[in-house]
């Protein structure tokens, strides 16, 4: 495969959750033609304050919008909590750990975290939240936990956020196509799979001809 699809997102980005089915259709259509590489952008990393009513209202509005457009399931029970910190660094770090342990399972794990948070409102700040997700993928829990809680992988997540920022990518999800030594933007934000595929094929065919 001479082409690479780069996906830049965050498990706690609601539009990334809404976009997941469309992105999967794209990758299915490009199976055998392009490999997938995922990078964590860090939507709200390092937040320490609990969600206040203003943030809850903001998020609730966006979640309803994403649900309406994508049909993806959402639970709003988390809005009733007064102690949840909307820090996206831990779930991003979890994905990076999975990439280190089992690269082929990274996308499946990313989706599992999305579902756990948006459909089930699991607390992604708690290490134990990842236990059933890790075991479902057949990955050793103690190995995962050790790396997830290590300073090494906490640093890796911030390094990855910085690398994405240096590329000028500020919004998620972002999809890029790397082919024949060049990088082309496919989408910044939600887009139907058919349109993304049309763009990707145009770039891929252009480099071949």
mmCIF file with all atom_site columns, N, CA and C in Angstrom, residues 113 123-136 141:
data_model
loop_
_atom_site.group_PDB
_atom_site.id
_atom_site.type_symbol
_atom_site.label_atom_id
_atom_site.label_alt_id
_atom_site.label_comp_id
_atom_site.label_asym_id
_atom_site.label_entity_id
_atom_site.label_seq_id
_atom_site.pdbx_PDB_ins_code
_atom_site.Cartn_x
_atom_site.Cartn_y
_atom_site.Cartn_z
_atom_site.occupancy
_atom_site.B_iso_or_equiv
_atom_site.pdbx_formal_charge
_atom_site.auth_seq_id
_atom_site.auth_comp_id
_atom_site.auth_asym_id
_atom_site.auth_atom_id
_atom_site.pdbx_PDB_model_num
ATOM 1  N N  . UNK A 1 113 ? -13.765 3.331  23.482 1.00 0.00 ? 113 UNK A N  1
ATOM 2  C CA . UNK A 1 113 ? -13.753 4.433  24.449 1.00 0.00 ? 113 UNK A CA 1
ATOM 3  C C  . UNK A 1 113 ? -14.859 5.427  24.117 1.00 0.00 ? 113 UNK A C  1
ATOM 4  N N  . UNK A 1 123 ? -16.720 7.069  33.201 1.00 0.00 ? 123 UNK A N  1
ATOM 5  C CA . UNK A 1 123 ? -15.753 8.094  33.600 1.00 0.00 ? 123 UNK A CA 1
ATOM 6  C C  . UNK A 1 123 ? -14.377 7.737  33.050 1.00 0.00 ? 123 UNK A C  1
ATOM 7  N N  . UNK A 1 124 ? -13.950 8.445  32.025 1.00 0.00 ? 124 UNK A N  1
ATOM 8  C CA . UNK A 1 124 ? -12.683 8.142  31.357 1.00 0.00 ? 124 UNK A CA 1
ATOM 9  C C  . UNK A 1 124 ? -11.466 8.631  32.130 1.00 0.00 ? 124 UNK A C  1
ATOM 10 N N  . UNK A 1 125 ? -11.702 9.279  33.271 1.00 0.00 ? 125 UNK A N  1
ATOM 11 C CA . UNK A 1 125 ? -10.579 9.663  34.132 1.00 0.00 ? 125 UNK A CA 1
ATOM 12 C C  . UNK A 1 125 ? -10.162 8.520  35.048 1.00 0.00 ? 125 UNK A C  1
ATOM 13 N N  . UNK A 1 126 ? -11.024 7.519  35.172 1.00 0.00 ? 126 UNK A N  1
ATOM 14 C CA . UNK A 1 126 ? -10.767 6.392  36.058 1.00 0.00 ? 126 UNK A CA 1
ATOM 15 C C  . UNK A 1 126 ? -10.107 5.246  35.287 1.00 0.00 ? 126 UNK A C  1
ATOM 16 N N  . UNK A 1 127 ? -8.972  4.801  35.781 1.00 0.00 ? 127 UNK A N  1
ATOM 17 C CA . UNK A 1 127 ? -8.246  3.721  35.112 1.00 0.00 ? 127 UNK A CA 1
ATOM 18 C C  . UNK A 1 127 ? -9.117  2.484  34.923 1.00 0.00 ? 127 UNK A C  1
ATOM 19 N N  . UNK A 1 128 ? -9.930  2.162  35.917 1.00 0.00 ? 128 UNK A N  1
ATOM 20 C CA . UNK A 1 128 ? -10.758 0.953  35.864 1.00 0.00 ? 128 UNK A CA 1
ATOM 21 C C  . UNK A 1 128 ? -11.762 0.967  34.715 1.00 0.00 ? 128 UNK A C  1
ATOM 22 N N  . UNK A 1 129 ? -12.100 2.147  34.214 1.00 0.00 ? 129 UNK A N  1
ATOM 23 C CA . UNK A 1 129 ? -13.040 2.246  33.096 1.00 0.00 ? 129 UNK A CA 1
ATOM 24 C C  . UNK A 1 129 ? -12.541 1.477  31.878 1.00 0.00 ? 129 UNK A C  1
ATOM 25 N N  . UNK A 1 130 ? -11.231 1.424  31.727 1.00 0.00 ? 130 UNK A N  1
ATOM 26 C CA . UNK A 1 130 ? -10.648 0.802  30.538 1.00 0.00 ? 130 UNK A CA 1
ATOM 27 C C  . UNK A 1 130 ? -10.504 -0.715 30.656 1.00 0.00 ? 130 UNK A C  1
ATOM 28 N N  . UNK A 1 131 ? -10.694 -1.256 31.864 1.00 0.00 ? 131 UNK A N  1
ATOM 29 C CA . UNK A 1 131 ? -10.502 -2.694 32.085 1.00 0.00 ? 131 UNK A CA 1
ATOM 30 C C  . UNK A 1 131 ? -11.320 -3.564 31.128 1.00 0.00 ? 131 UNK A C  1
ATOM 31 N N  . UNK A 1 132 ? -12.651 -3.416 31.069 1.00 0.00 ? 132 UNK A N  1
ATOM 32 C CA . UNK A 1 132 ? -13.412 -4.299 30.169 1.00 0.00 ? 132 UNK A CA 1
ATOM 33 C C  . UNK A 1 132 ? -13.102 -4.057 28.695 1.00 0.00 ? 132 UNK A C  1
ATOM 34 N N  . UNK A 1 133 ? -12.736 -2.833 28.350 1.00 0.00 ? 133 UNK A N  1
ATOM 35 C CA . UNK A 1 133 ? -12.424 -2.515 26.953 1.00 0.00 ? 133 UNK A CA 1
ATOM 36 C C  . UNK A 1 133 ? -11.126 -3.185 26.527 1.00 0.00 ? 133 UNK A C  1
ATOM 37 N N  . UNK A 1 134 ? -10.156 -3.161 27.423 1.00 0.00 ? 134 UNK A N  1
ATOM 38 C CA . UNK A 1 134 ? -8.858  -3.785 27.151 1.00 0.00 ? 134 UNK A CA 1
ATOM 39 C C  . UNK A 1 134 ? -8.998  -5.299 27.071 1.00 0.00 ? 134 UNK A C  1
ATOM 40 N N  . UNK A 1 135 ? -9.707  -5.872 28.033 1.00 0.00 ? 135 UNK A N  1
ATOM 41 C CA . UNK A 1 135 ? -9.863  -7.326 28.057 1.00 0.00 ? 135 UNK A CA 1
ATOM 42 C C  . UNK A 1 135 ? -10.685 -7.818 26.870 1.00 0.00 ? 135 UNK A C  1
ATOM 43 N N  . UNK A 1 136 ? -11.651 -7.029 26.427 1.00 0.00 ? 136 UNK A N  1
ATOM 44 C CA . UNK A 1 136 ? -12.469 -7.405 25.271 1.00 0.00 ? 136 UNK A CA 1
ATOM 45 C C  . UNK A 1 136 ? -11.611 -7.563 24.021 1.00 0.00 ? 136 UNK A C  1
ATOM 46 N N  . UNK A 1 141 ? -4.332  -6.832 30.860 1.00 0.00 ? 141 UNK A N  1
ATOM 47 C CA . UNK A 1 141 ? -4.734  -5.653 31.609 1.00 0.00 ? 141 UNK A CA 1
ATOM 48 C C  . UNK A 1 141 ? -3.600  -5.060 32.428 1.00 0.00 ? 141 UNK A C  1
#
